GROMACS .gro file of C-alpha atoms in nm:
model
  486
    1MET     CA    1   0.000   0.000   0.000
    2ALA     CA    2   0.102   0.364  -0.041
    3SER     CA    3   0.198   0.410   0.323
    4SER     CA    4   0.439   0.113   0.315
    5ARG     CA    5   0.613   0.238   0.001
    6ARG     CA    6   0.643   0.587   0.150
    7LEU     CA    7   0.782   0.453   0.480
    8GLN     CA    8   1.031   0.224   0.306
    9LYS     CA    9   1.160   0.524   0.113
   10GLU     CA   10   1.184   0.732   0.433
   11LEU     CA   11   1.374   0.457   0.615
   12SER     CA   12   1.621   0.442   0.328
   13ASP     CA   13   1.665   0.818   0.339
   14LEU     CA   14   1.714   0.810   0.717
   15LYS     CA   15   2.006   0.572   0.695
   16SER     CA   16   2.189   0.812   0.467
   17CYS     CA   17   2.085   1.145   0.621
   18GLY     CA   18   2.368   1.157   0.875
   19VAL     CA   19   2.143   1.196   1.180
   20LYS     CA   20   2.300   0.996   1.465
   21ALA     CA   21   1.969   0.935   1.641
   22TYR     CA   22   1.843   0.736   1.343
   23GLU     CA   23   2.121   0.482   1.368
   24SER     CA   24   1.901   0.309   1.629
   25VAL     CA   25   1.563   0.308   1.456
   26GLU     CA   26   1.378  -0.012   1.546
   27TYR     CA   27   1.095  -0.145   1.330
   28ASN     CA   28   0.941  -0.468   1.206
   29GLU     CA   29   0.961  -0.538   0.834
   30SER     CA   30   0.611  -0.689   0.847
   31ASN     CA   31   0.468  -0.375   1.011
   32LEU     CA   32   0.633  -0.050   0.911
   33LEU     CA   33   0.362   0.155   1.082
   34HIS     CA   34   0.543   0.145   1.418
   35TRP     CA   35   0.894   0.277   1.479
   36THR     CA   36   1.095   0.311   1.798
   37VAL     CA   37   1.364   0.580   1.798
   38LEU     CA   38   1.627   0.679   2.055
   39LEU     CA   39   1.662   1.058   2.066
   40ILE     CA   40   1.979   1.213   2.209
   41PRO     CA   41   1.927   1.592   2.237
   42ASP     CA   42   2.231   1.813   2.191
   43LYS     CA   43   2.091   2.119   2.373
   44GLU     CA   44   2.046   2.191   2.740
   45PRO     CA   45   1.872   2.095   2.962
   46TYR     CA   46   1.822   1.748   2.810
   47ASN     CA   47   2.160   1.697   2.646
   48LYS     CA   48   2.278   1.451   2.912
   49GLY     CA   49   1.996   1.206   2.853
   50ALA     CA   50   1.851   0.973   2.591
   51PHE     CA   51   1.480   0.947   2.522
   52LYS     CA   52   1.291   0.654   2.375
   53VAL     CA   53   1.024   0.770   2.129
   54ASN     CA   54   0.744   0.568   1.967
   55ILE     CA   55   0.623   0.684   1.626
   56ASP     CA   56   0.296   0.531   1.508
   57PHE     CA   57   0.189   0.597   1.150
   58PRO     CA   58  -0.176   0.578   1.043
   59ALA     CA   59  -0.272   0.342   0.761
   60ASP     CA   60  -0.345   0.639   0.534
   61TYR     CA   61  -0.006   0.804   0.597
   62PRO     CA   62   0.118   1.049   0.461
   63PHE     CA   63  -0.227   1.205   0.429
   64LYS     CA   64  -0.262   1.200   0.807
   65PRO     CA   65   0.017   1.272   1.060
   66PRO     CA   66   0.192   1.014   1.278
   67LYS     CA   67   0.138   0.998   1.652
   68ILE     CA   68   0.457   1.065   1.847
   69THR     CA   69   0.483   0.946   2.207
   70LEU     CA   70   0.775   0.956   2.447
   71ALA     CA   71   0.812   0.624   2.628
   72THR     CA   72   1.072   0.783   2.857
   73LYS     CA   73   0.906   0.980   3.138
   74ILE     CA   74   0.962   1.351   3.091
   75TYR     CA   75   0.801   1.679   3.193
   76HIS     CA   76   0.794   1.935   2.916
   77PRO     CA   77   0.548   2.204   2.793
   78ASN     CA   78   0.498   2.025   2.458
   79ILE     CA   79   0.448   1.678   2.605
   80ASP     CA   80   0.131   1.575   2.787
   81ASP     CA   81   0.093   1.341   3.085
   82LYS     CA   82   0.072   1.035   2.858
   83GLY     CA   83   0.391   1.127   2.673
   84GLN     CA   84   0.217   1.243   2.356
   85VAL     CA   85   0.405   1.515   2.170
   86CYS     CA   86   0.191   1.824   2.104
   87LEU     CA   87   0.351   2.024   1.822
   88PRO     CA   88   0.188   2.219   1.538
   89ILE     CA   89   0.353   2.003   1.273
   90VAL     CA   90   0.169   1.687   1.384
   91ASP     CA   91  -0.164   1.859   1.441
   92PRO     CA   92  -0.414   1.718   1.187
   93ASN     CA   93  -0.512   2.072   1.092
   94ASN     CA   94  -0.152   2.172   1.008
   95TRP     CA   95  -0.012   1.848   0.869
   96LYS     CA   96   0.121   1.851   0.512
   97PRO     CA   97   0.157   1.520   0.320
   98ALA     CA   98   0.488   1.651   0.182
   99THR     CA   99   0.639   1.653   0.534
  100ARG     CA  100   0.891   1.372   0.581
  101THR     CA  101   1.028   1.222   0.898
  102GLU     CA  102   1.391   1.325   0.855
  103GLN     CA  103   1.328   1.678   0.732
  104GLY     CA  104   1.332   1.968   0.968
  105GLY     CA  105   1.471   2.290   1.102
  106ASP     CA  106   1.709   2.322   1.392
  107ASP     CA  107   1.479   2.504   1.630
  108GLY     CA  108   1.161   2.300   1.599
  109SER     CA  109   0.956   2.616   1.580
  110ALA     CA  110   0.860   2.632   1.214
  111GLY     CA  111   0.503   2.709   1.125
  112PRO     CA  112   0.247   2.485   0.961
  113ASP     CA  113   0.354   2.578   0.609
  114SER     CA  114   0.714   2.467   0.659
  115ARG     CA  115   0.862   2.126   0.581
  116THR     CA  116   0.982   2.075   0.936
  117GLY     CA  117   1.009   1.705   1.010
  118THR     CA  118   0.854   1.512   1.296
  119ARG     CA  119   1.179   1.378   1.439
  120SER     CA  120   1.361   1.706   1.412
  121SER     CA  121   1.077   1.899   1.572
  122THR     CA  122   1.056   1.653   1.857
  123GLN     CA  123   1.428   1.643   1.927
  124SER     CA  124   1.491   2.017   1.902
  125GLY     CA  125   1.167   2.086   2.089
  126LEU     CA  126   1.320   1.922   2.395
  127GLY     CA  127   1.560   2.212   2.416
  128ARG     CA  128   1.300   2.489   2.407
  129GLY     CA  129   1.067   2.648   2.658
  130VAL     CA  130   1.234   2.513   2.970
  131GLN     CA  131   1.489   2.678   3.197
  132GLN     CA  132   1.558   2.385   3.428
  133GLY     CA  133   1.730   2.052   3.391
  134PRO     CA  134   1.545   1.717   3.403
  135LYS     CA  135   1.617   1.662   3.774
  136GLU     CA  136   1.479   2.000   3.878
  137ILE     CA  137   1.177   1.956   3.652
  138GLN     CA  138   1.091   1.625   3.813
  139GLN     CA  139   1.122   1.784   4.157
  140ASN     CA  140   0.900   2.075   4.056
  141ARG     CA  141   0.659   1.917   3.810
  142ARG     CA  142   0.393   2.182   3.849
  143GLY     CA  143   0.649   2.460   3.827
  144ILE     CA  144   0.710   2.395   3.458
  145HIS     CA  145   0.470   2.135   3.320
  146GLN     CA  146   0.151   2.258   3.484
  147LYS     CA  147   0.229   2.628   3.434
  148ALA     CA  148   0.288   2.563   3.065
  149ARG     CA  149  -0.044   2.382   3.043
  150ARG     CA  150  -0.223   2.668   3.217
  151GLU     CA  151  -0.064   2.917   2.979
  152ALA     CA  152  -0.175   2.712   2.677
  153THR     CA  153  -0.527   2.702   2.817
  154ARG     CA  154  -0.538   3.080   2.857
  155ILE     CA  155  -0.422   3.124   2.497
  156ASN     CA  156  -0.657   2.867   2.345
  157TYR     CA  157  -0.984   2.949   2.518
  158PRO     CA  158  -1.168   3.277   2.574
  159CYS     CA  159  -1.339   3.128   2.879
  160ARG     CA  160  -1.300   3.269   3.228
  161SER     CA  161  -1.013   3.110   3.421
  162TRP     CA  162  -0.954   3.144   3.796
  163ASP     CA  163  -0.616   2.996   3.888
  164MET     CA  164  -0.567   2.952   4.261
  165ALA     CA  165  -0.300   2.686   4.269
  166GLY     CA  166   0.009   2.742   4.477
  167ASP     CA  167   0.348   2.636   4.348
  168GLY     CA  168   0.387   2.351   4.592
  169ALA     CA  169   0.062   2.155   4.576
  170GLU     CA  170  -0.088   1.918   4.323
  171GLU     CA  171  -0.343   2.106   4.119
  172MET     CA  172  -0.715   2.032   4.101
  173VAL     CA  173  -0.849   2.152   3.767
  174VAL     CA  174  -1.226   2.204   3.762
  175LEU     CA  175  -1.399   2.249   3.427
  176VAL     CA  176  -1.749   2.400   3.448
  177THR     CA  177  -1.964   2.348   3.138
  178GLY     CA  178  -2.246   2.597   3.103
  179GLY     CA  179  -2.024   2.826   3.305
  180THR     CA  180  -2.172   3.149   3.169
  181GLY     CA  181  -2.529   3.070   3.276
  182LEU     CA  182  -2.720   3.116   3.599
  183VAL     CA  183  -2.563   2.840   3.808
  184GLY     CA  184  -2.220   2.873   3.648
  185LYS     CA  185  -2.205   3.243   3.729
  186ALA     CA  186  -2.312   3.173   4.087
  187ILE     CA  187  -2.033   2.919   4.129
  188GLU     CA  188  -1.786   3.160   3.969
  189GLN     CA  189  -1.876   3.426   4.226
  190ILE     CA  190  -1.810   3.177   4.507
  191VAL     CA  191  -1.476   3.079   4.357
  192LYS     CA  192  -1.372   3.443   4.322
  193SER     CA  193  -1.470   3.528   4.679
  194GLU     CA  194  -1.316   3.230   4.858
  195ASP     CA  195  -0.955   3.129   4.910
  196ARG     CA  196  -0.945   2.797   4.724
  197ALA     CA  197  -0.572   2.723   4.715
  198GLY     CA  198  -0.455   2.444   4.487
  199GLU     CA  199  -0.754   2.475   4.255
  200LYS     CA  200  -0.794   2.603   3.903
  201TRP     CA  201  -1.144   2.674   3.771
  202LEU     CA  202  -1.240   2.721   3.405
  203PHE     CA  203  -1.590   2.836   3.309
  204ILE     CA  204  -1.692   2.773   2.947
  205GLY     CA  205  -2.011   2.874   2.766
  206SER     CA  206  -2.172   2.782   2.435
  207LYS     CA  207  -1.965   3.047   2.255
  208ASP     CA  208  -1.645   2.879   2.374
  209CYS     CA  209  -1.724   2.522   2.276
  210ASP     CA  210  -2.000   2.329   2.098
  211LEU     CA  211  -2.052   2.034   2.331
  212THR     CA  212  -2.283   1.860   2.083
  213ASP     CA  213  -1.995   1.791   1.843
  214LEU     CA  214  -1.681   1.599   1.937
  215GLN     CA  215  -1.500   1.717   1.625
  216ALA     CA  216  -1.633   2.069   1.575
  217THR     CA  217  -1.467   2.281   1.306
  218ARG     CA  218  -1.166   2.500   1.382
  219LYS     CA  219  -1.044   2.824   1.224
  220ASN     CA  220  -0.715   2.815   1.041
  221GLU     CA  221  -0.573   3.081   1.272
  222ARG     CA  222  -0.376   2.913   1.546
  223PHE     CA  223  -0.559   2.865   1.877
  224THR     CA  224  -0.884   3.027   1.753
  225TYR     CA  225  -1.179   2.790   1.762
  226ILE     CA  226  -1.524   2.793   1.604
  227ASN     CA  227  -1.763   2.617   1.840
  228GLY     CA  228  -1.487   2.459   2.037
  229TYR     CA  229  -1.330   2.138   1.901
  230PHE     CA  230  -1.456   1.956   2.208
  231ARG     CA  231  -1.202   1.674   2.235
  232ARG     CA  232  -0.922   1.930   2.206
  233LEU     CA  233  -1.077   2.115   2.501
  234PHE     CA  234  -1.028   1.814   2.727
  235GLU     CA  235  -0.684   1.741   2.581
  236ASP     CA  236  -0.561   2.092   2.659
  237VAL     CA  237  -0.737   2.154   2.991
  238ARG     CA  238  -0.697   1.800   3.135
  239PRO     CA  239  -0.961   1.856   3.406
  240THR     CA  240  -0.951   1.649   3.722
  241HIS     CA  241  -1.311   1.744   3.807
  242VAL     CA  242  -1.608   1.852   3.595
  243ILE     CA  243  -1.926   2.032   3.696
  244HIS     CA  244  -2.162   1.970   3.405
  245LEU     CA  245  -2.426   2.243   3.381
  246ALA     CA  246  -2.448   2.288   3.004
  247ALA     CA  247  -2.788   2.220   2.848
  248MET     CA  248  -3.043   2.350   2.606
  249VAL     CA  249  -3.302   2.491   2.847
  250GLY     CA  250  -3.628   2.683   2.829
  251GLY     CA  251  -3.962   2.751   2.989
  252LEU     CA  252  -4.297   2.579   2.946
  253PHE     CA  253  -4.395   2.717   2.605
  254HIS     CA  254  -4.047   2.680   2.457
  255ASN     CA  255  -4.042   2.314   2.560
  256LEU     CA  256  -4.391   2.253   2.423
  257ALA     CA  257  -4.284   2.376   2.080
  258HIS     CA  258  -3.943   2.206   2.058
  259ASN     CA  259  -3.948   1.875   2.249
  260LEU     CA  260  -3.752   1.682   1.984
  261GLU     CA  261  -3.478   1.945   1.963
  262PHE     CA  262  -3.452   1.955   2.344
  263PHE     CA  263  -3.407   1.577   2.350
  264ARG     CA  264  -3.153   1.546   2.067
  265ARG     CA  265  -2.929   1.838   2.165
  266ASN     CA  266  -2.921   1.750   2.533
  267MET     CA  267  -2.859   1.382   2.464
  268ALA     CA  268  -2.559   1.476   2.247
  269ILE     CA  269  -2.421   1.718   2.506
  270ASN     CA  270  -2.456   1.476   2.797
  271ASP     CA  271  -2.315   1.174   2.614
  272ASN     CA  272  -2.013   1.371   2.490
  273VAL     CA  273  -1.933   1.524   2.829
  274LEU     CA  274  -1.952   1.193   3.017
  275ALA     CA  275  -1.754   1.012   2.745
  276MET     CA  276  -1.475   1.269   2.762
  277CYS     CA  277  -1.475   1.256   3.142
  278HIS     CA  278  -1.412   0.883   3.125
  279GLU     CA  279  -1.160   0.902   2.840
  280PHE     CA  280  -0.953   1.168   3.019
  281ASP     CA  281  -0.979   0.999   3.359
  282VAL     CA  282  -1.177   1.274   3.533
  283VAL     CA  283  -1.197   1.191   3.904
  284LYS     CA  284  -1.543   1.338   3.965
  285CYS     CA  285  -1.818   1.467   3.739
  286VAL     CA  286  -2.125   1.624   3.901
  287SER     CA  287  -2.408   1.690   3.654
  288CYS     CA  288  -2.709   1.913   3.709
  289LEU     CA  289  -3.055   1.762   3.652
  290SER     CA  290  -3.402   1.905   3.718
  291THR     CA  291  -3.718   1.806   3.906
  292CYS     CA  292  -3.898   1.793   3.571
  293ILE     CA  293  -3.740   1.449   3.520
  294PHE     CA  294  -3.974   1.295   3.778
  295PRO     CA  295  -4.295   1.115   3.672
  296ASP     CA  296  -4.598   1.333   3.609
  297LYS     CA  297  -4.832   1.096   3.790
  298THR     CA  298  -4.668   1.013   4.121
  299THR     CA  299  -4.700   1.030   4.498
  300TYR     CA  300  -4.558   1.310   4.710
  301PRO     CA  301  -4.306   1.400   4.826
  302ILE     CA  302  -4.092   1.281   4.537
  303ASP     CA  303  -3.745   1.147   4.620
  304GLU     CA  304  -3.433   1.024   4.441
  305THR     CA  305  -3.560   0.664   4.406
  306MET     CA  306  -3.855   0.771   4.189
  307VAL     CA  307  -3.675   0.918   3.886
  308HIS     CA  308  -3.758   0.633   3.645
  309LEU     CA  309  -4.094   0.516   3.783
  310GLY     CA  310  -4.311   0.664   3.506
  311PRO     CA  311  -4.316   0.905   3.210
  312PRO     CA  312  -4.251   1.275   3.276
  313HIS     CA  313  -4.504   1.548   3.197
  314ASP     CA  314  -4.586   1.572   2.825
  315SER     CA  315  -4.503   1.942   2.812
  316ASN     CA  316  -4.126   1.885   2.839
  317PHE     CA  317  -4.074   1.513   2.779
  318GLY     CA  318  -3.777   1.575   2.546
  319TYR     CA  319  -3.573   1.768   2.801
  320SER     CA  320  -3.683   1.539   3.085
  321TYR     CA  321  -3.584   1.212   2.917
  322ALA     CA  322  -3.248   1.356   2.808
  323LYS     CA  323  -3.175   1.462   3.167
  324ARG     CA  324  -3.281   1.119   3.298
  325MET     CA  325  -3.023   0.962   3.069
  326ILE     CA  326  -2.745   1.133   3.266
  327ASP     CA  327  -2.840   0.910   3.558
  328VAL     CA  328  -2.833   0.609   3.323
  329LEU     CA  329  -2.488   0.709   3.194
  330ASN     CA  330  -2.359   0.757   3.548
  331ARG     CA  331  -2.477   0.408   3.642
  332GLY     CA  332  -2.321   0.261   3.329
  333TYR     CA  333  -1.981   0.420   3.385
  334SER     CA  334  -1.994   0.303   3.745
  335GLN     CA  335  -2.086  -0.054   3.657
  336ASP     CA  336  -1.843  -0.095   3.367
  337TYR     CA  337  -1.549   0.120   3.482
  338GLY     CA  338  -1.596   0.195   3.852
  339ARG     CA  339  -1.650   0.568   3.796
  340LYS     CA  340  -1.820   0.770   4.069
  341TYR     CA  341  -1.991   1.028   3.851
  342THR     CA  342  -2.311   1.161   4.005
  343SER     CA  343  -2.579   1.428   3.972
  344VAL     CA  344  -2.775   1.683   4.172
  345ILE     CA  345  -3.142   1.773   4.124
  346PRO     CA  346  -3.205   2.137   4.218
  347CYS     CA  347  -3.560   2.266   4.246
  348ASN     CA  348  -3.633   2.573   4.033
  349VAL     CA  349  -3.306   2.764   4.049
  350PHE     CA  350  -3.329   3.140   3.988
  351GLY     CA  351  -3.116   3.449   4.037
  352PRO     CA  352  -2.872   3.684   3.862
  353HIS     CA  353  -2.762   3.588   3.507
  354ASP     CA  354  -3.076   3.380   3.450
  355ASN     CA  355  -3.262   3.373   3.117
  356TYR     CA  356  -3.526   3.649   3.137
  357ASN     CA  357  -3.663   3.609   2.784
  358LEU     CA  358  -4.043   3.615   2.800
  359GLN     CA  359  -4.078   3.338   2.539
  360SER     CA  360  -3.824   3.092   2.679
  361ALA     CA  361  -3.765   3.178   3.047
  362HIS     CA  362  -3.872   2.976   3.349
  363VAL     CA  363  -4.149   3.108   3.570
  364LEU     CA  364  -3.959   3.325   3.823
  365PRO     CA  365  -3.738   3.518   3.576
  366ALA     CA  366  -4.037   3.556   3.342
  367LEU     CA  367  -4.244   3.701   3.628
  368ILE     CA  368  -3.962   3.938   3.721
  369HIS     CA  369  -3.935   4.059   3.361
  370LYS     CA  370  -4.313   4.099   3.329
  371THR     CA  371  -4.329   4.301   3.649
  372TYR     CA  372  -4.041   4.520   3.533
  373ILE     CA  373  -4.232   4.597   3.211
  374ALA     CA  374  -4.562   4.648   3.393
  375LYS     CA  375  -4.408   4.896   3.636
  376LYS     CA  376  -4.221   5.080   3.362
  377GLU     CA  377  -4.522   5.107   3.128
  378GLY     CA  378  -4.797   5.128   3.389
  379LYS     CA  379  -4.974   4.815   3.259
  380PRO     CA  380  -5.144   4.536   3.461
  381LEU     CA  381  -4.926   4.237   3.552
  382GLU     CA  382  -5.063   3.916   3.398
  383GLU     CA  383  -4.953   3.570   3.516
  384THR     CA  384  -5.046   3.264   3.313
  385SER     CA  385  -4.979   2.968   3.546
  386ASP     CA  386  -5.100   2.829   3.876
  387PRO     CA  387  -4.873   2.531   3.963
  388LEU     CA  388  -4.675   2.503   4.285
  389TYR     CA  389  -4.306   2.590   4.268
  390LEU     CA  390  -4.030   2.549   4.519
  391LEU     CA  391  -3.764   2.787   4.646
  392ARG     CA  392  -3.497   2.822   4.376
  393SER     CA  393  -3.150   2.782   4.516
  394ILE     CA  394  -2.865   2.534   4.475
  395GLU     CA  395  -2.564   2.408   4.664
  396CYS     CA  396  -2.330   2.188   4.460
  397CYS     CA  397  -2.178   1.921   4.680
  398SER     CA  398  -1.941   1.633   4.617
  399LEU     CA  399  -2.085   1.286   4.665
  400GLN     CA  400  -1.911   0.953   4.695
  401GLU     CA  401  -2.200   0.769   4.531
  402VAL     CA  402  -2.362   0.752   4.189
  403ASP     CA  403  -2.728   0.804   4.278
  404PRO     CA  404  -2.854   1.165   4.249
  405ILE     CA  405  -2.941   1.398   4.534
  406ILE     CA  406  -3.230   1.647   4.546
  407LEU     CA  407  -3.141   2.003   4.647
  408SER     CA  408  -3.465   2.144   4.784
  409VAL     CA  409  -3.617   2.331   5.073
  410SER     CA  410  -3.835   2.140   5.317
  411GLU     CA  411  -4.191   2.054   5.216
  412GLU     CA  412  -4.339   2.310   5.455
  413ASP     CA  413  -4.145   2.589   5.280
  414GLU     CA  414  -4.308   2.526   4.943
  415VAL     CA  415  -4.453   2.835   4.774
  416THR     CA  416  -4.733   2.889   4.522
  417ILE     CA  417  -4.725   3.105   4.211
  418ALA     CA  418  -4.939   3.356   4.399
  419ASP     CA  419  -4.676   3.367   4.676
  420ALA     CA  420  -4.404   3.420   4.415
  421VAL     CA  421  -4.598   3.702   4.250
  422LYS     CA  422  -4.650   3.874   4.586
  423ALA     CA  423  -4.277   3.854   4.663
  424ILE     CA  424  -4.185   3.999   4.323
  425VAL     CA  425  -4.446   4.276   4.345
  426LYS     CA  426  -4.312   4.366   4.689
  427ALA     CA  427  -3.951   4.369   4.566
  428PHE     CA  428  -4.044   4.605   4.280
  429ASP     CA  429  -4.279   4.811   4.497
  430PHE     CA  430  -4.530   4.761   4.216
  431GLN     CA  431  -4.862   4.935   4.286
  432GLY     CA  432  -5.054   4.826   3.977
  433GLU     CA  433  -5.313   4.556   3.915
  434VAL     CA  434  -5.222   4.184   3.911
  435LYS     CA  435  -5.426   3.955   3.683
  436PHE     CA  436  -5.411   3.574   3.661
  437ASP     CA  437  -5.487   3.426   3.318
  438THR     CA  438  -5.621   3.077   3.390
  439THR     CA  439  -5.683   2.997   3.022
  440LYS     CA  440  -5.315   2.926   2.949
  441ALA     CA  441  -5.132   2.594   2.986
  442ASP     CA  442  -5.008   2.509   3.335
  443GLY     CA  443  -4.744   2.240   3.295
  444GLN     CA  444  -4.692   2.009   3.591
  445LEU     CA  445  -4.911   2.127   3.880
  446LYS     CA  446  -4.703   2.008   4.171
  447LYS     CA  447  -4.343   1.902   4.242
  448THR     CA  448  -4.317   1.867   4.618
  449ALA     CA  449  -3.974   1.714   4.682
  450SER     CA  450  -3.811   1.548   4.980
  451ASN     CA  451  -3.477   1.684   5.101
  452ALA     CA  452  -3.410   1.401   5.348
  453LYS     CA  453  -3.096   1.293   5.163
  454LEU     CA  454  -2.964   1.649   5.152
  455LYS     CA  455  -3.017   1.683   5.528
  456LYS     CA  456  -2.831   1.356   5.578
  457TYR     CA  457  -2.520   1.494   5.408
  458LEU     CA  458  -2.557   1.860   5.509
  459PRO     CA  459  -2.771   1.871   5.824
  460ASP     CA  460  -2.690   2.236   5.899
  461PHE     CA  461  -2.737   2.371   5.547
  462ARG     CA  462  -2.981   2.659   5.505
  463PHE     CA  463  -3.119   2.799   5.179
  464THR     CA  464  -3.147   3.173   5.121
  465PRO     CA  465  -3.492   3.289   5.243
  466PHE     CA  466  -3.731   3.313   4.948
  467GLU     CA  467  -3.818   3.684   4.970
  468GLU     CA  468  -3.452   3.775   5.021
  469ALA     CA  469  -3.354   3.575   4.712
  470VAL     CA  470  -3.632   3.734   4.507
  471LYS     CA  471  -3.528   4.085   4.615
  472ALA     CA  472  -3.165   4.017   4.519
  473SER     CA  473  -3.275   3.883   4.179
  474VAL     CA  474  -3.504   4.179   4.113
  475ASP     CA  475  -3.233   4.430   4.208
  476TRP     CA  476  -2.984   4.258   3.977
  477PHE     CA  477  -3.229   4.255   3.685
  478VAL     CA  478  -3.315   4.624   3.725
  479GLN     CA  479  -2.946   4.718   3.735
  480ASN     CA  480  -2.850   4.489   3.444
  481HIS     CA  481  -3.158   4.496   3.223
  482GLU     CA  482  -2.970   4.623   2.918
  483SER     CA  483  -2.717   4.339   2.929
  484ALA     CA  484  -2.939   4.061   3.069
  485ARG     CA  485  -3.062   3.772   2.857
  486VAL     CA  486  -3.401   3.910   2.757
   0.00000   0.00000   0.00000
């Protein structure tokens, strides 16, 4: 085949190219797709060592680049934890079929349009970007290797990054999907306000990465991504923990009109995130579900054992079934691979940075927006629903089990839509008329949830009082109306 003929020609050229390192190329005549090479760098700080390198060629070489992996343990900015060499020349987006193994410049820094070779780039790359010798690098792994990774992350992604790792501790890297939304912003505020030494947090939104597509397209400009290139995100960030908040979300009428789209997009997002967590050995992934996943016809209070005991409400079955599948995926990864990925089920979260669009928002932000308009224009406030809703607050906690946990106030603290309207009217100091339109669809009428499991893990936890939370949300919306999601 073409790859064998090309590799035979390259081996012949190597033997006559005068490169000492290639005097020890090991390969099997029956399988030329795998080479083992001993590299002996001639530049500090690695010039006193020898490094065993595996080069694996794809079957359709030279149209796709080889994979270069160092078998010798080394800590270097261009080499990941598994020894894989990360250089522009072997990036699939930069690779040129004309590139040959023995070609190359002396500094290993040529751009994607050069004819720099894979061996030359790897060998000379060992002499760049590092100011310490191998011994010191091993003693201070984070000092060079992790700092280089953090710097690459800052360059590659326009997401918000809060780096709180000290130079002496092992780093916990937390990737937050959906990090620009309501819950993500709340977590970001906590991270910014607390001293969380040894942790690095990255918050990504839909503009940073398209989580529905593992191989999303990438711009030709280096490090600039269209929709993300999802697998590359995990390769570069290497998270140890993931908080998975990303989802296609919407209110009652938005769900009613787009159930299939809600199901397909959320299934793709959830499957991709959990698959990447497993592939990149993420220690803990905590996903965010919703009480809408519970059966429509059920007994109360609902608890974590009842998730799959019947179909959800017809109004949002697409979103509900997709969210249920996170629990199925968590169980599967636990059973097959021993993973301890889990999920939390908050009840009606609301607050700053929520979606306040009147066509797609949930009930509380929609009510806040309606009241804002009513007060500004002097019109009556109309509310179209009469189901029971719970206090909307969330506390993300780490669990050592796979089964989900409900984050809810106690049953006696449940509030009605009328209660919510009164709290919002009070927060706005709205003096106008309030009308309830009972002709519109209601959705699920009741979702009384048990928080017994939450109390077991966090017996002293207290949610923000409802009226206080509403007032804070109203104040934020008034101050940020022009930039809010409306």
